[in-house]
Amino acid sequence: MSGSDRLEASVIESVFDAVAETAPEIRAALPGRRVESDRENPSGETVMAADVHADELLEERIGLIDGVSGYASEERETVVDVGSEPKLGSESRYAVAVDPLDGSSNLRSNNAMGTVVGVYDGSLPARGRDLVAAGYVLYGPITTMVVATADGVREEVVTRGGDEGVERSVVRESISLPSDPVVYGFGGRVPDWTDGFRVFAREIESELKLRYGGAMVGDVNQVLTYGGIFAYPALADAPNGKLRLQFEANPIAFIIERAGGAASDGTEAILDVDPEELHQRVPLHVGNEQLVDRLEAAVESGQ
Ligand code: F6P
Ligand code: MG
């Protein structure tokens, strides 16, 4: 292994150590933070107290990692420079982009939420092809963490281990999407979908089972587990959909591609989309490759 490969492997390991250690704290702090803060995020959404808390914890922990130069989150306008004093004299060239609490509108109804993480080799905004690892935590009935690297995709269960801190056990290794898809979940209101997407959705409704929980991480995890397709498509008044390229779409696309699936903005692979700005949105369609191919064909013919 070359020195730069070693640095990359150590950055990836440290980022997911930090995320796993922080996850139980984020979870434990939720009950008192189901209220709105006085802030809006750069996308114009109301920020919950739990979003602010998760973002602060992650910035503090990820910012300490040797080799990480930038921390960016959905809740902050600009990238935080965390690499001005390279620790151990190493090169600081990786940037970490985070959705600290994905699906936080589910706080009020007590449904699933997550934390999404992308580790980019380069400064942000970056292309998804610059990701070297991505993952998410799912705060469901249990806390799980999915991690994707060049080596594949794994799922861990994360628990608090008393005085020993956090315990992690790998429960699924070398995850690949089941070849016989079962579930689908599409965001947005049906009348706001494009004609092409509506035609595709009508077909899918008769083939797969609806599973939509309103948190991307929870809905994507169903696709990763059972096979199928998740989409937050282009809408009439929001042609770029809702999800953010750097913080949500790219990391999820990286995970699903590593698991043998595909992710598209409707015309091209999400990971090939050239970024224009940090908080830009993008339509996301992700899941089994043959479904994403059909979606692209339907969107193209229906516009
Ligand atoms: O981060 C945005 C998000 O909360 C995603 O987790 C989720 O897929 C989407 O918004 C849900 O949006 P809607 O409330 O429109 O279904
Ligand atoms: Mg989100």
GROMACS .gro file of N, CA and C in nm, residues 106-244:
model
  417
  106ASN      N    1  -3.946   1.410   1.056
  106ASN     CA    2  -4.004   1.293   1.122
  106ASN      C    3  -3.990   1.297   1.275
  107LEU      N    4  -3.920   1.399   1.327
  107LEU     CA    5  -3.904   1.408   1.473
  107LEU      C    6  -4.038   1.417   1.543
  108ARG      N    7  -4.127   1.501   1.487
  108ARG     CA    8  -4.256   1.524   1.554
  108ARG      C    9  -4.338   1.396   1.559
  109SER      N   10  -4.337   1.320   1.449
  109SER     CA   11  -4.420   1.198   1.443
  109SER      C   12  -4.344   1.075   1.492
  110ASN      N   13  -4.219   1.094   1.538
  110ASN     CA   14  -4.137   0.983   1.587
  110ASN      C   15  -4.125   0.869   1.487
  111ASN      N   16  -4.076   0.907   1.369
  111ASN     CA   17  -4.044   0.806   1.268
  111ASN      C   18  -3.894   0.811   1.236
  112ALA      N   19  -3.851   0.724   1.147
  112ALA     CA   20  -3.707   0.706   1.124
  112ALA      C   21  -3.638   0.834   1.077
  113MET      N   22  -3.512   0.841   1.108
  113MET     CA   23  -3.424   0.951   1.063
  113MET      C   24  -3.285   0.893   1.040
  114GLY      N   25  -3.195   0.976   0.987
  114GLY     CA   26  -3.060   0.925   0.963
  114GLY      C   27  -2.955   1.033   0.965
  115THR      N   28  -2.830   0.992   0.947
  115THR     CA   29  -2.718   1.083   0.926
  115THR      C   30  -2.647   1.034   0.800
  116VAL      N   31  -2.623   1.125   0.705
  116VAL     CA   32  -2.560   1.086   0.579
  116VAL      C   33  -2.421   1.148   0.571
  117VAL      N   34  -2.324   1.070   0.522
  117VAL     CA   35  -2.185   1.117   0.522
  117VAL      C   36  -2.119   1.081   0.388
  118GLY      N   37  -2.050   1.178   0.330
  118GLY     CA   38  -1.970   1.152   0.210
  118GLY      C   39  -1.828   1.198   0.232
  119VAL      N   40  -1.731   1.115   0.197
  119VAL     CA   41  -1.589   1.153   0.211
  119VAL      C   42  -1.534   1.175   0.070
  120TYR      N   43  -1.507   1.301   0.038
  120TYR     CA   44  -1.461   1.338  -0.096
  120TYR      C   45  -1.310   1.360  -0.098
  121ASP      N   46  -1.246   1.314  -0.205
  121ASP     CA   47  -1.105   1.343  -0.224
  121ASP      C   48  -1.098   1.473  -0.303
  122GLY      N   49  -1.090   1.585  -0.231
  122GLY     CA   50  -1.087   1.716  -0.297
  122GLY      C   51  -1.174   1.813  -0.222
  123SER      N   52  -1.176   1.936  -0.272
  123SER     CA   53  -1.254   2.038  -0.201
  123SER      C   54  -1.396   2.044  -0.257
  124LEU      N   55  -1.485   2.098  -0.180
  124LEU     CA   56  -1.627   2.101  -0.214
  124LEU      C   57  -1.668   2.235  -0.275
  125PRO      N   58  -1.766   2.237  -0.367
  125PRO     CA   59  -1.842   2.122  -0.415
  125PRO      C   60  -1.757   2.034  -0.509
  126ALA      N   61  -1.787   1.903  -0.506
  126ALA     CA   62  -1.711   1.808  -0.586
  126ALA      C   63  -1.806   1.715  -0.660
  127ARG      N   64  -1.752   1.646  -0.759
  127ARG     CA   65  -1.835   1.545  -0.827
  127ARG      C   66  -1.846   1.421  -0.741
  128GLY      N   67  -1.954   1.348  -0.759
  128GLY     CA   68  -1.970   1.224  -0.684
  128GLY      C   69  -1.860   1.123  -0.713
  129ARG      N   70  -1.802   1.130  -0.833
  129ARG     CA   71  -1.692   1.037  -0.867
  129ARG      C   72  -1.570   1.064  -0.780
  130ASP      N   73  -1.567   1.180  -0.713
  130ASP     CA   74  -1.454   1.210  -0.623
  130ASP      C   75  -1.475   1.151  -0.483
  131LEU      N   76  -1.590   1.088  -0.461
  131LEU     CA   77  -1.610   1.023  -0.330
  131LEU      C   78  -1.517   0.903  -0.318
  132VAL      N   79  -1.460   0.886  -0.199
  132VAL     CA   80  -1.381   0.764  -0.173
  132VAL      C   81  -1.455   0.673  -0.076
  133ALA      N   82  -1.555   0.727  -0.010
  133ALA     CA   83  -1.637   0.647   0.080
  133ALA      C   84  -1.765   0.725   0.110
  134ALA      N   85  -1.869   0.653   0.146
  134ALA     CA   86  -1.993   0.718   0.188
  134ALA      C   87  -2.067   0.623   0.280
  135GLY      N   88  -2.155   0.679   0.358
  135GLY     CA   89  -2.231   0.592   0.447
  135GLY      C   90  -2.347   0.667   0.511
  136TYR      N   91  -2.426   0.594   0.585
  136TYR     CA   92  -2.533   0.658   0.662
  136TYR      C   93  -2.560   0.580   0.789
  137VAL      N   94  -2.609   0.655   0.888
  137VAL     CA   95  -2.662   0.595   1.010
  137VAL      C   96  -2.812   0.599   0.997
  138LEU      N   97  -2.878   0.490   1.037
  138LEU     CA   98  -3.024   0.488   1.040
  138LEU      C   99  -3.069   0.474   1.186
  139TYR      N  100  -3.140   0.579   1.234
  139TYR     CA  101  -3.195   0.574   1.371
  139TYR      C  102  -3.334   0.513   1.359
  140GLY      N  103  -3.338   0.382   1.353
  140GLY     CA  104  -3.464   0.309   1.349
  140GLY      C  105  -3.486   0.249   1.487
  141PRO      N  106  -3.563   0.142   1.497
  141PRO     CA  107  -3.577   0.075   1.627
  141PRO      C  108  -3.441   0.038   1.685
  142ILE      N  109  -3.344   0.009   1.596
  142ILE     CA  110  -3.205  -0.002   1.640
  142ILE      C  111  -3.121   0.093   1.554
  143THR      N  112  -3.000   0.120   1.601
  143THR     CA  113  -2.914   0.210   1.524
  143THR      C  114  -2.820   0.127   1.437
  144THR      N  115  -2.827   0.149   1.306
  144THR     CA  116  -2.737   0.078   1.215
  144THR      C  117  -2.656   0.180   1.136
  145MET      N  118  -2.540   0.135   1.089
  145MET     CA  119  -2.457   0.221   1.005
  145MET      C  120  -2.416   0.141   0.881
  146VAL      N  121  -2.445   0.197   0.765
  146VAL     CA  122  -2.403   0.137   0.638
  146VAL      C  123  -2.282   0.214   0.588
  147VAL      N  124  -2.176   0.142   0.551
  147VAL     CA  125  -2.053   0.205   0.503
  147VAL      C  126  -2.016   0.145   0.368
  148ALA      N  127  -1.992   0.234   0.270
  148ALA     CA  128  -1.948   0.188   0.138
  148ALA      C  129  -1.811   0.245   0.108
  149THR      N  130  -1.721   0.157   0.065
  149THR     CA  131  -1.587   0.199   0.021
  149THR      C  132  -1.560   0.127  -0.111
  150ALA      N  133  -1.437   0.142  -0.161
  150ALA     CA  134  -1.402   0.070  -0.284
  150ALA      C  135  -1.413  -0.080  -0.261
  151ASP      N  136  -1.402  -0.124  -0.137
  151ASP     CA  137  -1.405  -0.269  -0.107
  151ASP      C  138  -1.546  -0.326  -0.102
  152GLY      N  139  -1.649  -0.243  -0.098
  152GLY     CA  140  -1.785  -0.294  -0.091
  152GLY      C  141  -1.867  -0.223   0.015
  153VAL      N  142  -1.982  -0.282   0.045
  153VAL     CA  143  -2.078  -0.219   0.135
  153VAL      C  144  -2.105  -0.312   0.253
  154ARG      N  145  -2.103  -0.255   0.373
  154ARG     CA  146  -2.133  -0.338   0.492
  154ARG      C  147  -2.233  -0.263   0.580
  155GLU      N  148  -2.298  -0.341   0.667
  155GLU     CA  149  -2.390  -0.281   0.763
  155GLU      C  150  -2.347  -0.323   0.903
  156GLU      N  151  -2.342  -0.225   0.992
  156GLU     CA  152  -2.305  -0.253   1.131
  156GLU      C  153  -2.421  -0.215   1.223
  157VAL      N  154  -2.432  -0.285   1.334
  157VAL     CA  155  -2.522  -0.241   1.440
  157VAL      C  156  -2.436  -0.164   1.540
  158VAL      N  157  -2.485  -0.046   1.580
  158VAL     CA  158  -2.409   0.040   1.671
  158VAL      C  159  -2.486   0.049   1.803
  159THR      N  160  -2.419   0.011   1.912
  159THR     CA  161  -2.485   0.021   2.043
  159THR      C  162  -2.390   0.089   2.141
  160ARG      N  163  -2.448   0.139   2.247
  160ARG     CA  164  -2.365   0.194   2.353
  160ARG      C  165  -2.312   0.079   2.436
  161GLY      N  166  -2.183   0.080   2.466
  161GLY     CA  167  -2.124  -0.029   2.544
  161GLY      C  168  -2.088   0.014   2.684
  162GLY      N  169  -2.175   0.093   2.749
  162GLY     CA  170  -2.149   0.136   2.887
  162GLY      C  171  -2.021   0.217   2.893
  163ASP      N  172  -1.937   0.189   2.996
  163ASP     CA  173  -1.815   0.267   3.013
  163ASP      C  174  -1.717   0.249   2.897
  164GLU      N  175  -1.734   0.139   2.828
  164GLU     CA  176  -1.641   0.112   2.716
  164GLU      C  177  -1.674   0.196   2.592
  165GLY      N  178  -1.778   0.276   2.598
  165GLY     CA  179  -1.813   0.357   2.481
  165GLY      C  180  -1.901   0.279   2.386
  166VAL      N  181  -1.874   0.299   2.256
  166VAL     CA  182  -1.964   0.244   2.155
  166VAL      C  183  -1.919   0.105   2.111
  167GLU      N  184  -2.016   0.016   2.090
  167GLU     CA  185  -1.985  -0.117   2.035
  167GLU      C  186  -2.040  -0.127   1.895
  168ARG      N  187  -1.961  -0.187   1.806
  168ARG     CA  188  -2.004  -0.202   1.666
  168ARG      C  189  -1.992  -0.347   1.625
  169SER      N  190  -2.095  -0.400   1.564
  169SER     CA  191  -2.080  -0.536   1.509
  169SER      C  192  -2.132  -0.540   1.365
  170VAL      N  193  -2.051  -0.597   1.279
  170VAL     CA  194  -2.088  -0.606   1.138
  170VAL      C  195  -2.195  -0.714   1.125
  171VAL      N  196  -2.310  -0.676   1.070
  171VAL     CA  197  -2.419  -0.773   1.056
  171VAL      C  198  -2.442  -0.816   0.911
  172ARG      N  199  -2.398  -0.734   0.816
  172ARG     CA  200  -2.405  -0.775   0.675
  172ARG      C  201  -2.278  -0.727   0.606
  173GLU      N  202  -2.217  -0.814   0.528
  173GLU     CA  203  -2.096  -0.778   0.456
  173GLU      C  204  -2.120  -0.796   0.307
  174SER      N  205  -2.040  -0.726   0.227
  174SER     CA  206  -2.050  -0.738   0.079
  174SER      C  207  -2.197  -0.731   0.036
  175ILE      N  208  -2.265  -0.627   0.080
  175ILE     CA  209  -2.409  -0.614   0.047
  175ILE      C  210  -2.426  -0.586  -0.101
  176SER      N  211  -2.517  -0.660  -0.164
  176SER     CA  212  -2.556  -0.621  -0.299
  176SER      C  213  -2.709  -0.619  -0.305
  177LEU      N  214  -2.761  -0.536  -0.394
  177LEU     CA  215  -2.906  -0.523  -0.405
  177LEU      C  216  -2.967  -0.657  -0.448
  178PRO      N  217  -3.071  -0.702  -0.381
  178PRO     CA  218  -3.138  -0.825  -0.427
  178PRO      C  219  -3.180  -0.808  -0.573
  179SER      N  220  -3.163  -0.913  -0.654
  179SER     CA  221  -3.187  -0.898  -0.798
  179SER      C  222  -3.337  -0.895  -0.831
  180ASP      N  223  -3.421  -0.941  -0.738
  180ASP     CA  224  -3.565  -0.941  -0.763
  180ASP      C  225  -3.630  -0.830  -0.679
  181PRO      N  226  -3.649  -0.711  -0.737
  181PRO     CA  227  -3.691  -0.596  -0.658
  181PRO      C  228  -3.832  -0.609  -0.599
  182VAL      N  229  -3.851  -0.550  -0.480
  182VAL     CA  230  -3.979  -0.566  -0.408
  182VAL      C  231  -4.046  -0.431  -0.375
  183VAL      N  232  -3.970  -0.327  -0.340
  183VAL     CA  233  -4.032  -0.206  -0.285
  183VAL      C  234  -4.002  -0.081  -0.369
  184TYR      N  235  -4.092   0.018  -0.357
  184TYR     CA  236  -4.065   0.149  -0.416
  184TYR      C  237  -4.115   0.258  -0.322
  185GLY      N  238  -4.055   0.376  -0.334
  185GLY     CA  239  -4.100   0.493  -0.256
  185GLY      C  240  -4.066   0.619  -0.332
  186PHE      N  241  -4.167   0.701  -0.363
  186PHE     CA  242  -4.145   0.822  -0.443
  186PHE      C  243  -4.194   0.945  -0.366
  187GLY      N  244  -4.109   1.048  -0.359
  187GLY     CA  245  -4.145   1.171  -0.288
  187GLY      C  246  -4.215   1.271  -0.379
  188GLY      N  247  -4.275   1.370  -0.315
  188GLY     CA  248  -4.345   1.476  -0.388
  188GLY      C  249  -4.490   1.439  -0.411
  189ARG      N  250  -4.570   1.541  -0.451
  189ARG     CA  251  -4.713   1.517  -0.476
  189ARG      C  252  -4.733   1.469  -0.620
  190VAL      N  253  -4.820   1.372  -0.638
  190VAL     CA  254  -4.842   1.314  -0.772
  190VAL      C  255  -4.872   1.423  -0.877
  191PRO      N  256  -4.960   1.522  -0.848
  191PRO     CA  257  -4.989   1.621  -0.953
  191PRO      C  258  -4.868   1.705  -0.992
  192ASP      N  259  -4.766   1.706  -0.905
  192ASP     CA  260  -4.647   1.787  -0.935
  192ASP      C  261  -4.540   1.711  -1.013
  193TRP      N  262  -4.559   1.579  -1.026
  193TRP     CA  263  -4.460   1.501  -1.102
  193TRP      C  264  -4.467   1.537  -1.251
  194THR      N  265  -4.358   1.510  -1.323
  194THR     CA  266  -4.360   1.530  -1.469
  194THR      C  267  -4.443   1.418  -1.531
  195ASP      N  268  -4.486   1.440  -1.656
  195ASP     CA  269  -4.567   1.338  -1.724
  195ASP      C  270  -4.489   1.207  -1.734
  196GLY      N  271  -4.361   1.217  -1.771
  196GLY     CA  272  -4.280   1.096  -1.787
  196GLY      C  273  -4.268   1.019  -1.657
  197PHE      N  274  -4.246   1.090  -1.546
  197PHE     CA  275  -4.231   1.021  -1.418
  197PHE      C  276  -4.363   0.957  -1.377
  198ARG      N  277  -4.474   1.026  -1.406
  198ARG     CA  278  -4.606   0.972  -1.367
  198ARG      C  279  -4.634   0.841  -1.442
  199VAL      N  280  -4.597   0.836  -1.568
  199VAL     CA  281  -4.617   0.712  -1.647
  199VAL      C  282  -4.535   0.599  -1.586
  200PHE      N  283  -4.410   0.629  -1.552
  200PHE     CA  284  -4.323   0.528  -1.491
  200PHE      C  285  -4.380   0.482  -1.358
  201ALA      N  286  -4.427   0.578  -1.276
  201ALA     CA  287  -4.480   0.544  -1.144
  201ALA      C  288  -4.602   0.452  -1.156
  202ARG      N  289  -4.688   0.479  -1.254
  202ARG     CA  290  -4.808   0.395  -1.276
  202ARG      C  291  -4.767   0.250  -1.302
  203GLU      N  292  -4.661   0.232  -1.383
  203GLU     CA  293  -4.615   0.096  -1.413
  203GLU      C  294  -4.562   0.028  -1.286
  204ILE      N  295  -4.482   0.104  -1.211
  204ILE     CA  296  -4.414   0.048  -1.094
  204ILE      C  297  -4.516   0.009  -0.986
  205GLU      N  298  -4.623   0.091  -0.975
  205GLU     CA  299  -4.726   0.062  -0.873
  205GLU      C  300  -4.785  -0.077  -0.887
  206SER      N  301  -4.789  -0.127  -1.012
  206SER     CA  302  -4.850  -0.259  -1.031
  206SER      C  303  -4.747  -0.371  -1.017
  207GLU      N  304  -4.620  -0.333  -1.000
  207GLU     CA  305  -4.515  -0.437  -0.993
  207GLU      C  306  -4.456  -0.450  -0.852
  208LEU      N  307  -4.444  -0.338  -0.782
  208LEU     CA  308  -4.374  -0.337  -0.653
  208LEU      C  309  -4.467  -0.290  -0.541
  209LYS      N  310  -4.417  -0.300  -0.419
  209LYS     CA  311  -4.496  -0.265  -0.300
  209LYS      C  312  -4.451  -0.127  -0.249
  210LEU      N  313  -4.548  -0.039  -0.217
  210LEU     CA  314  -4.514   0.096  -0.172
  210LEU      C  315  -4.456   0.095  -0.030
  211ARG      N  316  -4.341   0.157  -0.015
  211ARG     CA  317  -4.283   0.182   0.118
  211ARG      C  318  -4.228   0.323   0.117
  212TYR      N  319  -4.293   0.417   0.182
  212TYR     CA  320  -4.243   0.555   0.186
  212TYR      C  321  -4.258   0.609   0.326
  213GLY      N  322  -4.146   0.644   0.388
  213GLY     CA  323  -4.150   0.690   0.527
  213GLY      C  324  -4.113   0.835   0.545
  214GLY      N  325  -4.068   0.904   0.438
  214GLY     CA  326  -4.039   1.047   0.450
  214GLY      C  327  -3.901   1.080   0.501
  215ALA      N  328  -3.815   0.980   0.519
  215ALA     CA  329  -3.673   1.007   0.548
  215ALA      C  330  -3.595   0.927   0.443
  216MET      N  331  -3.516   0.999   0.365
  216MET     CA  332  -3.445   0.933   0.254
  216MET      C  333  -3.366   0.811   0.302
  217VAL      N  334  -3.295   0.826   0.414
  217VAL     CA  335  -3.212   0.716   0.463
  217VAL      C  336  -3.297   0.591   0.490
  218GLY      N  337  -3.411   0.609   0.556
  218GLY     CA  338  -3.497   0.495   0.586
  218GLY      C  339  -3.551   0.433   0.458
  219ASP      N  340  -3.591   0.517   0.364
  219ASP     CA  341  -3.649   0.466   0.240
  219ASP      C  342  -3.544   0.398   0.152
  220VAL      N  343  -3.423   0.455   0.149
  220VAL     CA  344  -3.316   0.393   0.071
  220VAL      C  345  -3.273   0.261   0.137
  221ASN      N  346  -3.275   0.256   0.268
  221ASN     CA  347  -3.234   0.132   0.335
  221ASN      C  348  -3.331   0.018   0.304
  222GLN      N  349  -3.457   0.052   0.280
  222GLN     CA  350  -3.551  -0.053   0.238
  222GLN      C  351  -3.512  -0.106   0.101
  223VAL      N  352  -3.471  -0.015   0.012
  223VAL     CA  353  -3.429  -0.057  -0.122
  223VAL      C  354  -3.303  -0.143  -0.114
  224LEU      N  355  -3.210  -0.102  -0.029
  224LEU     CA  356  -3.086  -0.179  -0.013
  224LEU      C  357  -3.115  -0.318   0.045
  225THR      N  358  -3.218  -0.328   0.125
  225THR     CA  359  -3.250  -0.455   0.191
  225THR      C  360  -3.334  -0.547   0.103
  226TYR      N  361  -3.435  -0.490   0.036
  226TYR     CA  362  -3.530  -0.574  -0.039
  226TYR      C  363  -3.517  -0.563  -0.191
  227GLY      N  364  -3.442  -0.461  -0.237
  227GLY     CA  365  -3.438  -0.433  -0.381
  227GLY      C  366  -3.557  -0.347  -0.420
  228GLY      N  367  -3.540  -0.264  -0.524
  228GLY     CA  368  -3.648  -0.176  -0.567
  228GLY      C  369  -3.595  -0.041  -0.609
  229ILE      N  370  -3.677   0.063  -0.589
  229ILE     CA  371  -3.637   0.196  -0.634
  229ILE      C  372  -3.693   0.303  -0.540
  230PHE      N  373  -3.609   0.402  -0.511
  230PHE     CA  374  -3.650   0.520  -0.436
  230PHE      C  375  -3.626   0.641  -0.527
  231ALA      N  376  -3.719   0.735  -0.523
  231ALA     CA  377  -3.697   0.857  -0.601
  231ALA      C  378  -3.752   0.979  -0.528
  232TYR      N  379  -3.680   1.089  -0.538
  232TYR     CA  380  -3.738   1.221  -0.512
  232TYR      C  381  -3.718   1.295  -0.643
  233PRO      N  382  -3.822   1.292  -0.730
  233PRO     CA  383  -3.803   1.336  -0.868
  233PRO      C  384  -3.815   1.487  -0.885
  234ALA      N  385  -3.797   1.531  -1.010
  234ALA     CA  386  -3.824   1.671  -1.046
  234ALA      C  387  -3.972   1.699  -1.024
  235LEU      N  388  -4.004   1.818  -0.974
  235LEU     CA  389  -4.144   1.857  -0.954
  235LEU      C  390  -4.173   1.980  -1.039
  236ALA      N  391  -4.304   2.004  -1.066
  236ALA     CA  392  -4.342   2.116  -1.153
  236ALA      C  393  -4.279   2.247  -1.106
  237ASP      N  394  -4.286   2.274  -0.976
  237ASP     CA  395  -4.231   2.402  -0.928
  237ASP      C  396  -4.090   2.385  -0.870
  238ALA      N  397  -4.033   2.267  -0.882
  238ALA     CA  398  -3.898   2.242  -0.831
  238ALA      C  399  -3.829   2.142  -0.925
  239PRO      N  400  -3.784   2.194  -1.042
  239PRO     CA  401  -3.729   2.102  -1.144
  239PRO      C  402  -3.607   2.024  -1.096
  240ASN      N  403  -3.542   2.072  -0.989
  240ASN     CA  404  -3.428   1.997  -0.935
  240ASN      C  405  -3.467   1.912  -0.814
  241GLY      N  406  -3.597   1.895  -0.792
  241GLY     CA  407  -3.641   1.809  -0.682
  241GLY      C  408  -3.611   1.873  -0.547
  242LYS      N  409  -3.583   1.789  -0.449
  242LYS     CA  410  -3.566   1.840  -0.313
  242LYS      C  411  -3.428   1.809  -0.254
  243LEU      N  412  -3.369   1.699  -0.295
  243LEU     CA  413  -3.250   1.649  -0.225
  243LEU      C  414  -3.124   1.717  -0.274
  244ARG      N  415  -3.029   1.729  -0.183
  244ARG     CA  416  -2.907   1.803  -0.212
  244ARG      C  417  -2.798   1.710  -0.268
   0.00000   0.00000   0.00000
